[in-house]
Structures are given as C-alpha cells and as structure tokens.
Amino acid sequence: MARYTPPEQSKAGQVFDIAVVVVAIFVALWLPLKLGLAGAAKSIDALDAKTWEALGQNPTMASIWEKLGYTPETAHDIIQNRFHYIIDWPTLIIMAAVLIGYFIFLFRASDREYRDVINEKFDDK
Amino acid sequence: MTIAAEPAVQVQGDRVSLLRVLGPAHVWALGVGIVLVGEFTGWNFAADKGGALAALIVCWIVGLLYTSVAMIDSEVTSTVAAAGGQYAQAKHIVGPLMAFNVALFLVFAYTMLEVSDAILLGDTIVAKAGVEGLNHNSFIAATIVVLAWLNYRGVLMTLNVNFVITAIAYVSIVILFLSVSPWTQGAVLKLNELVTPGNALPYGWIGVIAAFQFGIWYYLGIEGTTQAAEEVRSPARSLPYGTMAGMITLLIAAAMTWYVCASLMPWEYLGITYYPLWDAGKLTGSALLENLLFIATLLAALASANGCINDAARAWFSLGRDRYLPTWFSAVHPKYRTPYRSILFLLPIALAFAFIADLNQAITFSILSGVLQYTFMSINIIMFRKKWPLGSIRRGYTHPFHPLPAIVLFCLCVVTFFAIFLGFGSQLIAMVAFYFLISLWFHFYRYKFVRRGAQFTMPWPKPQGY
C-alpha cells in the first residue's frame, strides 16, 4: 500500500481548527447550562404544616438540623425538594438510540481508519 | 504474570520527550489525589438521588465497577505504556476516531473535575469566612492559575506536592473515623436514628439505580494513573501497583466516609451539602476535628485539581502530537519538559466553566465523560485480547477472570447511563450529541492531516483478523 502523505496545514488553518474546537467545547458545555438543560430535575412538594414531625424528622434528626442552624421553615425546601422518578419512555428511547448510534458510528468509522493504519504499518515490512 | 514491557516511546533524534522520573508512590498519589476529593464532596449527592442506604449500596457496587476498570486498565496500560493513557490504548487497539473521542472524554472528565474542585475550594473558604458578600470567584481563579503554573514547572514537583497533600487529606478521614468511636452507636454516631427503615430508601430501588450517577464520584479519576505512563520509570511494575493500591485505599476511605457521615446527619441534608466531611467534623462538636476537616477539604480539592491539570494536559498534548489536533499543542517545554501549551490552552476553559457552572452540573459533565470512557474500556479489552491473544505479545500484567470484569463493567455502565437519565437526561443527550458532531468533524475533515501507519508505535505483530 502506498504511504499516505498528509497535507501540511497552514498556520491559519491551525488557528481555525483550534477555534472550531474551542467553540465546540463551549457549545457542548455552556449551551446546556444556558438553556437550563443541565442540573437536577427536582421540585418541591410543599407542606402546609411546617413542623419537624410533618417533615418526617424524629427528635435526633431535628436536633441535628437545629445544630446546623435550620428551623422547620428553612429546612422545608431542602427536605421537600424531591426527585420524581417517572420514566419518560420516548425520551429514554431517544437517549438509547443516540448512545447506541454514537457507539456504532465510532466503532465502524474507527475500524475503517484502523485498517488503513494497519495496512500501511505492516505492508511496509 | 509480570514480564516487563518495553518502554513504548523512544526518543527520536532531537525530539524532546517527557521525563521518566516517577515511581509507584507517584502513581498512587496521582490516582488517589485526583479521586480523594470525591469523599469530601460529590458522593453525597447519591444520597439526594436515592437516600443514605442507596449511597452505601452504590459505594460497593460502583467499587466493583472501578475494580474492573483498574484490572483492565492495568493490563492494557502496562502493555501500551504511552502518554495519553486510554487514548494511546484506543489508537492501537480500536482506531483513530475512537482515540480522538477517548482523548476528549479524558479532557472533559478531568477539566470538569478540576472545575468542581475549584468551586468546592472557593465555596469552602467563603463558608468558613462567613463574610457577607464575599464571592468565591477570586479563590477559584487563584487555585486554577497557581496549579497550572505548578504543572507548567514540572511533573515531578507537581506529583511530590500531590503525594504530601493527598496523604494529609487521607489521614484526616482516618482520624475523624477513629475519633467518633465507630465501634459504639449512640455516643457520637446515631446511625440507627438517622437511617431508619422508613427513610433508608426513600425512593425505593429506583432511587438506588438513580444513585449510581453520583456513586461514580467515589472513585472517578483513578484511571488517570495511566496518563503518567510515559513519565514512569518502570510502567509494567509501577502502573498496576500504583493503580491497585489506589483502589484499595479509596474503597476503605469511601466506606469510612459513608459510615461517619450517614451517622451524623439526616439524609436530606447529606444529599445537598457541598462539604459532608467538614460538616461531619462540625457535628462532632470538636473544634480540632472541624478545623482538620476544613483544611483536609481544601487539600483534597487542591490535590485533585492538580492531578486533573496534569492528566487533561497530557491527553490534549497527545492529540497534538499525533496531528489529531493542530501540532502547535504538541510542544514540550525545552527547560521543564512539560506539555506547556496544552496546560495553558486548557487554563481559560477551566476558568470560564468554574465561573458559570454549579458544582453538581460540573460534576455531572465530568461523570458523563467518565462513563462514556468506561464503556469504551469494557469493549476495548475484549478487542485487545482478540487481536493479540495471550502469549502473542509481552504484557506487563495480565488480569484474571477475563472476560468477566469487562462484562461487569459494561453492564454497570449501562445502569449508570440509565441513572443519569433519571434526573439529568437532557444533559446526557446534549453531551452525546456534541461527541457525535465532533466525531463527524474529525472523520470527514480533520483526519486528512493525520499520518496513517506512523500512529502505530508499539513493537507488536500485526493484529489477528487484519
């Protein structure tokens, strides 16, 4: 197999590629934050009666909350802020499809590139 | 099996290489130093997702996942001993596109872990100061910049510092554990009254699965030991020893941490605090323990951020050296022999995200990249054994029970993806979409700048099936 000679990349091209990578990193990590897609999906189950008993705290737990500087009123939003694990099947299916599709593409495209690497490396010998 | 592998990278001509100066203790310090901060913050968000008992269950099960990671990694790394760790493994075993992705997993996992460390450090100092209006940004900036400078100056000094501060942070956990009379319930520890049959698993078993996400944080980063492969004097010996010793150290620390924290605070508080061990120190009523754990929290965050800068920069450096990214990144400092341009490039990215992300968001970014990488590792070891069966090449270490660890690791990764979906699904889809798009960019554009055969640097025979 003929040895592949890659083109030399100009300085401007290198700068452009660095910019692409930086933009991609910020879009991937910053955009979910900006769009509110990152972070925990929790909500507060509000209670009318804000007492340690109503919040499900026994005397030992209540004494620790107080030691930490909390009252039933200030602890309410922490204790009642809960996850609600309802499986959203369409979203789960989309997530699974994206993940599986991603890995299939990765392994198949990598294998095509890998065959070139192996052919060039070992056909030289 | 302990046949020594040949050094993977030889110095060619006037090419400047990284220095081989590290031993097993440095490998241990690099792995544990990165990870130990997980005991000081982050693991406890597992209690938020599933309750205190769920945090313990995932501590053990995820410990199994990481034991598999350490076993698999020790075998492959002791054979493919080159800077970039899993990146170099992917390049030799799976292919260039996978290697490119693995390097990005590493860079994101470590940079976001560094961001989490800096946020923790800033918030801890602000909380301790108790001054109205004091902002954490200046502490975050100082942490990231000073540690980047330390990494710029040299790997040996960096990891010597890490060894000392990691050891102090670890000893503080042991001191806290022994100080609260762990063998006696009721005096200081009140596990029976805080973790009751009614609240142990507040969300049931679905909460246990959901807790896997932050259970990863107990150990995330231990695989970073492999990043130093090119700077270790004897990779075949030091990497397996350092990694396995690190894993044992962390399993013990995780168990002690859970036991003390779950016995001192209600799970609802444990699940949201940024500094569970410091809070545990406070709740013992001992000023000495409180101050010790405050200092240890800062040291653990420093050690972790320090190791993360080291690892992320080496992965980025490797991408430049192989022309997967512009070669400008592949420069080694002529005096300090460090990948200084990669260190400097990643510095503003870490700073930017430290200012805009919350702690649990930064942690989730890091965990996501980590789990993608572990999924790769489970498949990678199967391919490695298939392409080069035992006896066909010299391995520094051969892990037992193959393919069981790979299957366990893969299954636990699938469970963890589902756990991330429970509560953080949008973040997961957004990140995978990014990796997909950047992969298309690499495969259809950037790869044309990459030399083909020159990427394969190991002195191995042709892989079977090719």
Coordinates of C-alpha atoms in Angstrom, one line a residue:
Chain A
M1 CA 0.0 0.0 0.0
A2 CA 1.3 3.4 -0.9
R3 CA 2.3 5.5 2.1
Y4 CA -0.2 8.3 2.7
T5 CA 1.3 11.8 3.0
P6 CA -0.9 14.2 4.8
P7 CA -1.1 17.8 3.6
E8 CA 0.8 20.3 5.7
Q9 CA -1.6 22.5 7.5
S10 CA -1.1 26.3 7.3
K11 CA -0.8 28.4 10.4
A12 CA -4.2 30.0 9.6
G13 CA -5.7 26.5 9.2
Q14 CA -4.3 25.5 12.6
V15 CA -5.8 28.6 14.2
F16 CA -9.1 27.9 12.5
D17 CA -9.2 24.3 13.8
I18 CA -8.3 25.5 17.3
A19 CA -11.2 27.9 17.1
V20 CA -13.6 25.2 15.9
V21 CA -12.6 23.0 18.9
V22 CA -13.0 25.9 21.4
V23 CA -16.4 26.8 20.0
A24 CA -17.5 23.2 20.1
I25 CA -16.4 22.8 23.7
F26 CA -18.3 25.9 24.8
V27 CA -21.4 24.9 22.8
A28 CA -21.4 21.4 24.3
L29 CA -20.8 22.5 27.9
W30 CA -22.1 26.1 28.1
L31 CA -25.3 25.8 26.0
P32 CA -26.9 23.1 28.2
L33 CA -26.3 25.4 31.2
K34 CA -27.7 28.5 29.3
L35 CA -30.8 26.6 28.1
G36 CA -31.4 25.1 31.6
L37 CA -30.9 21.6 30.3
A38 CA -28.2 20.9 32.9
G39 CA -28.7 20.1 36.5
A40 CA -31.1 18.0 38.6
A41 CA -34.8 17.8 37.6
K42 CA -36.3 18.2 41.1
S43 CA -39.4 20.0 42.5
I44 CA -40.7 21.0 45.9
D45 CA -43.6 19.0 47.4
A46 CA -44.8 21.9 49.6
L47 CA -46.4 21.2 53.0
D48 CA -48.8 23.5 54.8
A49 CA -47.7 22.4 58.3
K50 CA -44.0 23.2 58.7
T51 CA -43.1 21.2 61.8
W52 CA -40.3 18.6 62.3
E53 CA -43.0 15.9 62.6
A54 CA -44.7 16.9 59.4
L55 CA -41.4 16.9 57.7
G56 CA -40.8 13.4 58.8
Q57 CA -37.9 14.2 61.2
N58 CA -37.5 12.4 64.5
P59 CA -36.1 14.2 67.6
T60 CA -32.5 13.2 66.7
M61 CA -32.8 14.5 63.2
A62 CA -34.5 17.7 64.4
S63 CA -31.7 18.3 66.9
I64 CA -29.1 18.0 64.1
W65 CA -30.9 20.3 61.8
E66 CA -31.1 22.9 64.6
K67 CA -27.4 22.3 65.3
L68 CA -26.8 23.1 61.6
G69 CA -28.7 26.4 62.0
Y70 CA -32.0 25.3 60.4
T71 CA -35.7 25.7 61.6
P72 CA -38.6 23.7 60.2
E73 CA -39.4 26.7 58.0
T74 CA -35.9 27.0 56.5
A75 CA -35.4 23.2 56.2
H76 CA -38.7 22.7 54.5
D77 CA -37.5 23.5 51.0
I78 CA -34.5 21.2 51.4
I79 CA -36.4 18.2 52.8
Q80 CA -39.4 18.5 50.4
N81 CA -37.3 19.2 47.3
R82 CA -37.5 15.7 45.7
F83 CA -36.8 13.8 42.5
H84 CA -39.9 12.4 40.8
Y85 CA -38.7 9.3 39.0
I86 CA -41.3 8.9 36.2
I87 CA -39.8 7.2 33.2
D88 CA -40.5 9.2 30.1
W89 CA -40.3 6.3 27.6
P90 CA -40.0 8.4 24.4
T91 CA -37.0 10.4 25.9
L92 CA -35.5 7.2 27.2
I93 CA -35.8 5.6 23.7
I94 CA -34.2 8.7 22.1
M95 CA -31.4 8.7 24.6
A96 CA -30.7 4.9 24.0
A97 CA -30.9 5.4 20.2
V98 CA -28.4 8.4 20.4
L99 CA -26.0 6.5 22.5
I100 CA -26.2 3.2 20.5
G101 CA -25.9 5.1 17.2
Y102 CA -23.0 7.1 18.5
F103 CA -21.0 4.0 19.6
I104 CA -21.9 2.1 16.4
F105 CA -20.6 5.0 14.3
L106 CA -17.5 5.3 16.5
F107 CA -16.5 1.6 16.1
R108 CA -17.4 1.3 12.4
A109 CA -15.6 4.5 11.3
S110 CA -12.7 3.7 13.6
D111 CA -12.3 0.3 12.1
R112 CA -12.2 1.8 8.6
E113 CA -9.5 4.2 9.6
Y114 CA -7.7 1.4 11.6
R115 CA -7.4 -0.8 8.5
D116 CA -5.5 1.9 6.7
V117 CA -3.2 2.3 9.7
I118 CA -2.5 -1.5 9.9
N119 CA -2.1 -1.9 6.1
E120 CA 0.4 1.0 5.9
K121 CA 2.3 -0.1 9.0
F122 CA 2.6 -3.8 8.2
D123 CA 2.8 -3.7 4.4
D124 CA 6.0 -1.7 4.7
K125 CA 7.7 -4.7 6.3
Chain B
M1 CA 2.3 -12.6 35.2
T2 CA 5.0 -9.9 35.5
I3 CA 7.0 -9.8 32.3
A4 CA 8.3 -6.3 31.9
A5 CA 7.1 -4.4 28.8
E6 CA 9.4 -2.4 26.7
P7 CA 9.1 1.4 27.1
A8 CA 6.6 2.5 24.5
V9 CA 8.1 5.7 23.3
Q10 CA 11.7 6.2 22.4
V11 CA 13.3 9.5 21.9
Q12 CA 13.9 10.0 18.2
G13 CA 16.7 12.4 17.1
D14 CA 16.3 15.8 18.6
R15 CA 12.7 15.3 19.6
V16 CA 12.2 16.4 23.2
S17 CA 10.4 13.7 25.3
L18 CA 8.7 13.7 28.7
L19 CA 11.0 12.9 31.6
R20 CA 10.8 9.3 33.2
V21 CA 11.1 10.2 36.8
L22 CA 8.0 8.7 38.6
G23 CA 7.7 5.7 40.8
P24 CA 4.7 3.7 42.2
A25 CA 4.1 6.2 45.0
H26 CA 3.7 9.0 42.5
V27 CA 1.2 6.8 40.5
W28 CA -0.7 6.2 43.7
A29 CA -0.6 9.9 44.5
L30 CA -1.8 10.8 41.0
G31 CA -4.7 8.4 41.2
V32 CA -5.8 8.8 44.8
G33 CA -5.0 12.6 44.7
I34 CA -7.5 13.1 41.8
V35 CA -10.2 10.9 43.4
L36 CA -10.0 11.5 47.1
V37 CA -11.9 14.8 46.8
G38 CA -14.9 12.6 45.9
E39 CA -15.1 11.6 49.6
F40 CA -15.1 15.3 50.6
T41 CA -17.8 16.3 48.2
G42 CA -19.9 14.8 45.4
W43 CA -20.5 11.2 46.6
N44 CA -23.2 12.5 48.9
F45 CA -25.4 13.7 46.0
A46 CA -26.0 9.9 45.7
A47 CA -27.9 10.2 49.0
D48 CA -30.0 13.0 47.4
K49 CA -30.9 10.8 44.5
G50 CA -31.7 7.6 46.4
G51 CA -31.3 8.0 50.2
A52 CA -28.4 7.2 52.6
L53 CA -28.6 3.5 52.2
A54 CA -28.6 3.9 48.4
A55 CA -25.3 5.8 48.7
L56 CA -23.8 2.9 50.6
I57 CA -25.1 0.3 48.1
V58 CA -23.7 2.2 45.2
C59 CA -20.4 2.7 47.0
W60 CA -19.9 -1.0 47.0
I61 CA -21.3 -1.8 43.5
V62 CA -19.5 1.1 41.9
G63 CA -16.4 0.0 43.7
L64 CA -16.8 -3.3 41.8
L65 CA -17.1 -1.3 38.6
Y66 CA -13.8 0.5 39.4
T67 CA -12.1 -2.7 40.4
S68 CA -12.9 -3.9 36.9
V69 CA -11.6 -0.6 35.5
A70 CA -8.4 -0.9 37.5
M71 CA -7.8 -4.6 36.5
I72 CA -8.5 -3.9 32.8
D73 CA -6.5 -0.7 32.8
S74 CA -3.5 -2.3 34.5
E75 CA -3.2 -4.9 31.8
V76 CA -3.6 -2.6 28.8
T77 CA -1.6 0.2 30.2
S78 CA 1.3 -1.9 31.4
T79 CA 1.5 -3.1 27.7
V80 CA 0.6 0.2 26.0
A81 CA 2.7 2.5 28.2
A82 CA 2.5 5.9 26.4
A83 CA 1.3 9.3 27.4
G84 CA -2.4 9.8 26.9
G85 CA -3.3 6.6 28.7
Q86 CA -6.6 5.3 27.3
Y87 CA -6.1 7.5 24.3
A88 CA -3.0 5.6 23.3
Q89 CA -4.8 2.3 24.0
A90 CA -7.7 3.3 21.7
K91 CA -5.3 4.3 19.0
H92 CA -3.5 1.0 19.0
I93 CA -6.5 -1.3 19.6
V94 CA -9.7 0.3 18.1
G95 CA -8.7 3.1 15.7
P96 CA -8.1 6.8 15.3
L97 CA -11.6 8.1 15.6
M98 CA -12.1 6.2 18.9
A99 CA -8.8 7.5 20.1
F100 CA -9.9 11.1 19.3
N101 CA -13.1 10.6 21.3
V102 CA -11.4 8.9 24.2
A103 CA -9.0 11.8 24.5
L104 CA -11.9 14.2 24.5
F105 CA -13.6 12.1 27.2
L106 CA -10.4 12.4 29.3
V107 CA -10.0 16.1 28.7
F108 CA -13.7 16.8 29.6
A109 CA -13.8 14.5 32.6
Y110 CA -10.6 15.9 34.1
T111 CA -11.2 19.6 33.2
M112 CA -14.7 19.5 34.7
L113 CA -13.4 17.6 37.7
E114 CA -10.8 20.4 38.1
V115 CA -13.7 22.9 37.8
S116 CA -15.6 21.1 40.5
D117 CA -12.5 21.1 42.8
A118 CA -12.0 24.8 42.3
I119 CA -15.7 25.5 43.0
L120 CA -15.5 23.4 46.2
L121 CA -12.4 25.1 47.3
G122 CA -13.9 28.6 46.7
D123 CA -17.2 27.7 48.4
T124 CA -15.5 26.1 51.4
I125 CA -13.3 29.2 52.0
V126 CA -16.3 31.5 51.6
A127 CA -18.4 29.4 54.0
K128 CA -15.6 29.3 56.6
A129 CA -15.0 33.1 56.3
G130 CA -18.7 33.8 56.9
V131 CA -18.3 37.3 55.5
E132 CA -21.4 38.8 53.9
G133 CA -20.9 39.4 50.1
L134 CA -17.6 37.5 49.8
N135 CA -17.5 35.9 46.4
H136 CA -15.8 32.6 45.6
N137 CA -14.5 33.7 42.1
S138 CA -11.2 35.1 43.3
F139 CA -10.4 31.9 45.2
I140 CA -11.4 29.8 42.1
A141 CA -9.2 31.9 39.8
A142 CA -6.2 31.7 42.2
T143 CA -6.5 28.0 42.6
I144 CA -6.6 27.2 38.9
V145 CA -3.9 29.6 37.9
V146 CA -1.4 28.6 40.6
L147 CA -1.9 24.9 39.9
A148 CA -1.5 25.4 36.2
W149 CA 1.8 27.2 36.9
L150 CA 2.9 24.3 39.1
N151 CA 2.1 21.9 36.3
Y152 CA 3.9 24.2 33.9
R153 CA 7.0 24.0 36.0
G154 CA 7.4 20.2 36.1
V155 CA 5.7 16.9 36.7
L156 CA 8.0 15.7 39.5
M157 CA 7.4 18.7 41.7
T158 CA 3.7 18.6 40.9
L159 CA 3.3 15.0 42.0
N160 CA 5.5 15.3 45.0
V161 CA 3.2 18.1 46.2
N162 CA 0.2 15.8 45.4
F163 CA 1.7 13.0 47.4
V164 CA 2.0 15.1 50.5
I165 CA -1.4 16.8 50.4
T166 CA -3.2 13.6 49.4
A167 CA -1.6 11.8 52.4
I168 CA -2.7 14.5 54.8
A169 CA -6.3 14.6 53.5
Y170 CA -6.5 10.8 53.7
V171 CA -5.1 10.7 57.3
S172 CA -7.8 13.3 58.3
I173 CA -10.5 10.9 57.2
V174 CA -8.9 8.1 59.3
I175 CA -8.6 10.5 62.3
L176 CA -12.2 11.6 62.0
F177 CA -13.3 7.9 61.8
L178 CA -11.3 6.9 64.9
S179 CA -12.3 10.0 66.9
V180 CA -16.0 9.3 66.7
S181 CA -15.8 5.8 68.4
P182 CA -17.0 4.0 65.3
W183 CA -17.5 0.8 67.3
T184 CA -20.1 2.5 69.6
Q185 CA -23.5 3.8 68.5
G186 CA -25.3 6.4 70.5
A187 CA -22.4 8.4 71.9
V188 CA -21.5 10.4 68.8
L189 CA -22.8 8.4 65.9
K190 CA -26.5 7.8 65.6
L191 CA -26.9 5.7 62.5
N192 CA -30.0 3.8 63.8
E193 CA -31.9 7.0 64.4
L194 CA -30.8 8.7 61.2
V195 CA -31.1 5.8 58.8
T196 CA -34.4 4.1 59.6
P197 CA -36.5 1.5 57.8
G198 CA -38.8 4.3 56.8
N199 CA -36.2 6.6 55.2
A200 CA -33.3 4.3 54.2
L201 CA -34.5 4.1 50.6
P202 CA -37.0 7.0 50.2
Y203 CA -37.5 6.4 46.5
G204 CA -37.3 2.6 46.7
W205 CA -35.0 0.6 44.4
I206 CA -35.3 3.0 41.5
G207 CA -33.6 5.5 43.8
V208 CA -30.7 3.0 44.2
I209 CA -30.3 2.9 40.4
A210 CA -30.5 6.7 40.2
A211 CA -27.8 7.0 42.8
F212 CA -25.3 5.2 40.5
Q213 CA -24.7 8.6 38.9
F214 CA -23.0 10.1 41.9
G215 CA -21.7 6.8 43.2
I216 CA -19.2 7.1 40.3
W217 CA -17.9 10.2 42.1
Y218 CA -16.5 8.0 44.9
Y219 CA -13.8 6.8 42.6
L220 CA -13.9 8.8 39.3
G221 CA -10.4 9.5 38.0
I222 CA -8.5 6.5 39.4
E223 CA -7.8 5.5 35.8
G224 CA -5.9 8.8 35.5
T225 CA -2.8 6.9 36.7
T226 CA -2.3 5.8 33.1
Q227 CA -1.7 9.3 31.9
A228 CA 1.7 9.2 33.5
A229 CA 2.7 6.1 31.6
E230 CA 5.4 7.9 29.6
E231 CA 6.9 9.5 32.7
V232 CA 7.1 6.4 34.9
R233 CA 10.5 4.7 35.3
S234 CA 9.0 1.2 35.2
P235 CA 5.5 1.2 33.7
A236 CA 5.0 -2.5 33.8
R237 CA 5.6 -2.6 37.6
S238 CA 4.5 0.9 38.8
L239 CA 1.2 1.3 37.0
P240 CA -0.5 -1.9 38.2
Y241 CA 0.9 -1.5 41.7
G242 CA 0.0 2.2 42.0
T243 CA -3.5 1.8 40.5
M244 CA -4.5 -1.3 42.6
A245 CA -3.1 0.3 45.8
G246 CA -5.0 3.4 45.0
M247 CA -8.2 1.5 44.5
I248 CA -7.9 -0.3 47.9
T249 CA -7.1 3.0 49.6
L250 CA -10.3 4.5 48.1
L251 CA -12.6 1.6 48.9
I252 CA -11.5 1.9 52.6
A253 CA -11.9 5.7 52.6
A254 CA -15.3 5.5 50.9
A255 CA -16.7 3.0 53.5
M256 CA -15.4 5.1 56.4
T257 CA -16.7 8.3 54.9
W258 CA -20.2 6.9 54.4
Y259 CA -20.4 5.4 57.9
V260 CA -19.4 8.6 59.7
C261 CA -21.5 11.0 57.6
A262 CA -24.7 8.9 57.5
S263 CA -24.4 8.5 61.3
L264 CA -24.1 12.2 61.9
M265 CA -26.6 14.0 59.6
P266 CA -30.1 13.4 58.1
W267 CA -30.0 12.1 54.5
E268 CA -31.8 15.1 53.2
Y269 CA -29.0 17.4 54.4
L270 CA -26.3 14.9 53.5
G271 CA -27.7 14.9 49.9
I272 CA -27.3 18.6 49.4
T273 CA -24.3 19.8 51.4
Y274 CA -21.1 20.7 49.4
Y275 CA -18.8 19.5 52.3
P276 CA -20.1 16.4 54.0
L277 CA -16.9 15.6 55.8
W278 CA -16.3 19.1 57.0
D279 CA -19.9 19.1 58.3
A280 CA -19.3 15.8 60.0
G281 CA -16.3 17.4 61.7
K282 CA -18.5 20.3 62.9
L283 CA -21.2 17.9 64.1
T284 CA -18.8 16.0 66.4
G285 CA -18.6 19.2 68.4
S286 CA -14.8 19.2 68.3
A287 CA -13.2 22.4 67.1
L288 CA -10.0 20.4 66.3
L289 CA -11.8 18.0 64.0
E290 CA -13.8 20.8 62.4
N291 CA -10.6 22.7 61.5
L292 CA -8.8 19.5 60.5
L293 CA -11.6 18.5 58.1
F294 CA -11.8 22.1 56.8
I295 CA -8.1 22.0 55.9
A296 CA -8.4 18.5 54.5
T297 CA -11.3 19.5 52.3
L298 CA -9.1 22.3 50.8
L299 CA -6.1 20.0 50.4
A300 CA -8.2 17.2 48.7
A301 CA -9.6 19.8 46.3
L302 CA -6.1 21.1 45.6
A303 CA -4.6 17.6 45.1
S304 CA -7.4 16.6 42.7
A305 CA -7.3 19.8 40.6
N306 CA -3.5 19.4 40.5
G307 CA -3.7 15.9 39.1
C308 CA -6.5 16.8 36.7
I309 CA -4.5 19.6 35.1
N310 CA -1.7 17.1 34.7
D311 CA -3.9 14.4 33.1
A312 CA -6.0 16.7 30.9
A313 CA -2.9 18.4 29.5
R314 CA -1.3 15.1 28.6
A315 CA -4.3 13.9 26.8
W316 CA -4.5 17.2 24.8
F317 CA -0.8 17.0 24.2
S318 CA -1.1 13.6 22.7
L319 CA -3.8 14.7 20.3
G320 CA -1.5 17.5 19.0
R321 CA 1.5 15.1 18.8
D322 CA -0.5 12.7 16.6
R323 CA -1.8 15.6 14.5
Y324 CA -5.4 14.8 15.5
L325 CA -5.4 18.5 16.6
P326 CA -3.0 21.2 15.4
T327 CA 0.6 20.2 16.1
W328 CA 1.0 23.5 18.0
F329 CA -0.3 21.7 21.1
S330 CA 2.4 19.1 21.0
A331 CA 5.2 21.3 22.1
V332 CA 7.3 20.2 25.1
H333 CA 8.8 22.9 27.2
P334 CA 12.6 23.0 26.5
K335 CA 13.5 23.5 30.1
Y336 CA 10.8 22.0 32.2
R337 CA 9.9 19.2 29.7
T338 CA 6.2 19.6 30.3
P339 CA 3.3 19.9 27.7
Y340 CA 3.1 23.6 28.5
R341 CA 1.0 24.8 25.6
S342 CA -1.7 22.2 26.4
I343 CA -1.6 23.3 30.0
L344 CA -2.0 27.0 29.0
F345 CA -4.7 26.3 26.5
L346 CA -7.0 24.4 28.9
L347 CA -6.5 27.0 31.7
P348 CA -9.0 29.6 30.4
I349 CA -11.6 26.9 29.6
A350 CA -11.4 25.6 33.2
L351 CA -11.7 29.2 34.5
A352 CA -14.7 30.0 32.3
F353 CA -16.7 27.0 33.4
A354 CA -15.7 27.4 37.0
F355 CA -17.4 30.8 36.9
I356 CA -20.6 29.7 35.1
A357 CA -21.4 26.1 36.3
D358 CA -22.8 24.9 39.6
L359 CA -21.0 22.1 41.5
N360 CA -23.4 19.3 40.6
Q361 CA -23.6 20.4 37.0
A362 CA -19.8 20.4 36.7
I363 CA -19.7 17.0 38.4
T364 CA -22.3 15.6 36.0
F365 CA -20.3 16.8 33.0
S366 CA -17.3 15.0 34.4
I367 CA -19.2 11.8 35.2
L368 CA -20.8 11.7 31.8
S369 CA -17.4 11.7 30.0
G370 CA -16.1 9.2 32.6
V371 CA -18.9 6.7 31.9
L372 CA -18.5 7.0 28.2
Q373 CA -14.8 6.2 28.6
Y374 CA -15.5 3.2 30.8
T375 CA -18.0 1.9 28.2
F376 CA -15.1 2.1 25.7
M377 CA -12.8 0.3 28.1
S378 CA -15.1 -2.7 28.5
I379 CA -15.2 -3.2 24.7
N380 CA -11.5 -2.3 24.3
I381 CA -10.2 -5.1 26.5
I382 CA -12.3 -7.7 24.6
M383 CA -10.8 -6.4 21.3
F384 CA -7.3 -6.3 22.8
R385 CA -7.4 -10.0 23.8
K386 CA -8.9 -10.9 20.4
K387 CA -6.4 -9.1 18.3
W388 CA -3.4 -10.0 20.4
P389 CA -4.2 -13.2 22.4
L390 CA -2.2 -14.1 25.5
G391 CA 1.3 -15.1 24.5
S392 CA 1.4 -13.2 21.3
I393 CA 2.9 -10.0 22.9
R394 CA 4.6 -9.2 26.1
R395 CA 2.2 -7.9 28.8
G396 CA 3.3 -6.2 31.9
Y397 CA 0.3 -7.6 33.8
T398 CA -2.5 -10.0 32.9
H399 CA -5.8 -9.5 34.7
P400 CA -7.6 -12.6 35.8
F401 CA -11.2 -13.9 35.1
H402 CA -11.3 -12.4 31.6
P403 CA -13.9 -11.5 30.2
L404 CA -15.9 -11.3 33.5
P405 CA -14.5 -7.8 34.5
A406 CA -15.3 -6.5 31.1
I407 CA -18.9 -7.8 31.2
V408 CA -19.4 -6.4 34.7
L409 CA -18.0 -3.1 33.7
F410 CA -20.2 -2.9 30.6
C411 CA -23.4 -3.8 32.5
L412 CA -22.6 -1.2 35.2
C413 CA -22.0 1.4 32.6
V414 CA -25.5 0.7 31.1
V415 CA -27.1 1.0 34.5
T416 CA -25.2 4.3 35.1
F417 CA -26.4 5.8 31.8
F418 CA -29.9 5.0 33.0
A419 CA -29.1 6.6 36.3
I420 CA -28.0 9.8 34.6
F421 CA -31.2 9.7 32.5
L422 CA -33.1 9.7 35.8
G423 CA -32.9 13.4 36.6
F424 CA -30.1 14.5 34.3
G425 CA -31.3 13.1 30.9
S426 CA -31.2 16.3 28.9
Q427 CA -27.6 17.0 29.9
L428 CA -26.6 13.4 28.8
I429 CA -28.3 13.8 25.3
A430 CA -26.7 17.2 24.8
M431 CA -23.2 15.9 25.5
V432 CA -23.5 12.8 23.4
A433 CA -24.8 14.9 20.6
F434 CA -21.7 17.0 20.9
Y435 CA -19.4 14.0 20.7
F436 CA -21.3 12.7 17.7
L437 CA -20.9 16.0 15.8
I438 CA -17.2 16.5 16.7
S439 CA -16.6 12.9 15.6
L440 CA -18.1 13.7 12.2
W441 CA -15.8 16.7 12.0
F442 CA -12.8 14.5 12.8
H443 CA -13.7 11.6 10.5
F444 CA -14.7 13.7 7.4
Y445 CA -12.3 16.6 7.7
R446 CA -9.5 16.6 10.4
Y447 CA -8.3 13.0 9.8
K448 CA -6.8 14.0 6.4
F449 CA -3.9 15.7 8.4
V450 CA -3.1 12.5 10.2
R451 CA -0.3 10.2 9.2
R452 CA -1.6 6.6 8.9
G453 CA 1.0 3.9 9.7
A454 CA 3.0 6.3 11.9
Q455 CA 0.3 6.2 14.5
F456 CA 1.0 2.6 15.4
T457 CA 4.2 2.9 17.6
M458 CA 4.1 -0.4 19.5
P459 CA 6.6 -3.2 18.6
W460 CA 3.8 -5.7 18.2
P461 CA 2.9 -8.1 15.4
K462 CA 0.0 -7.5 13.0
P463 CA -3.3 -7.8 14.9
Q464 CA -5.3 -11.0 14.2
G465 CA -8.1 -10.5 11.7
Y466 CA -6.4 -7.8 9.7

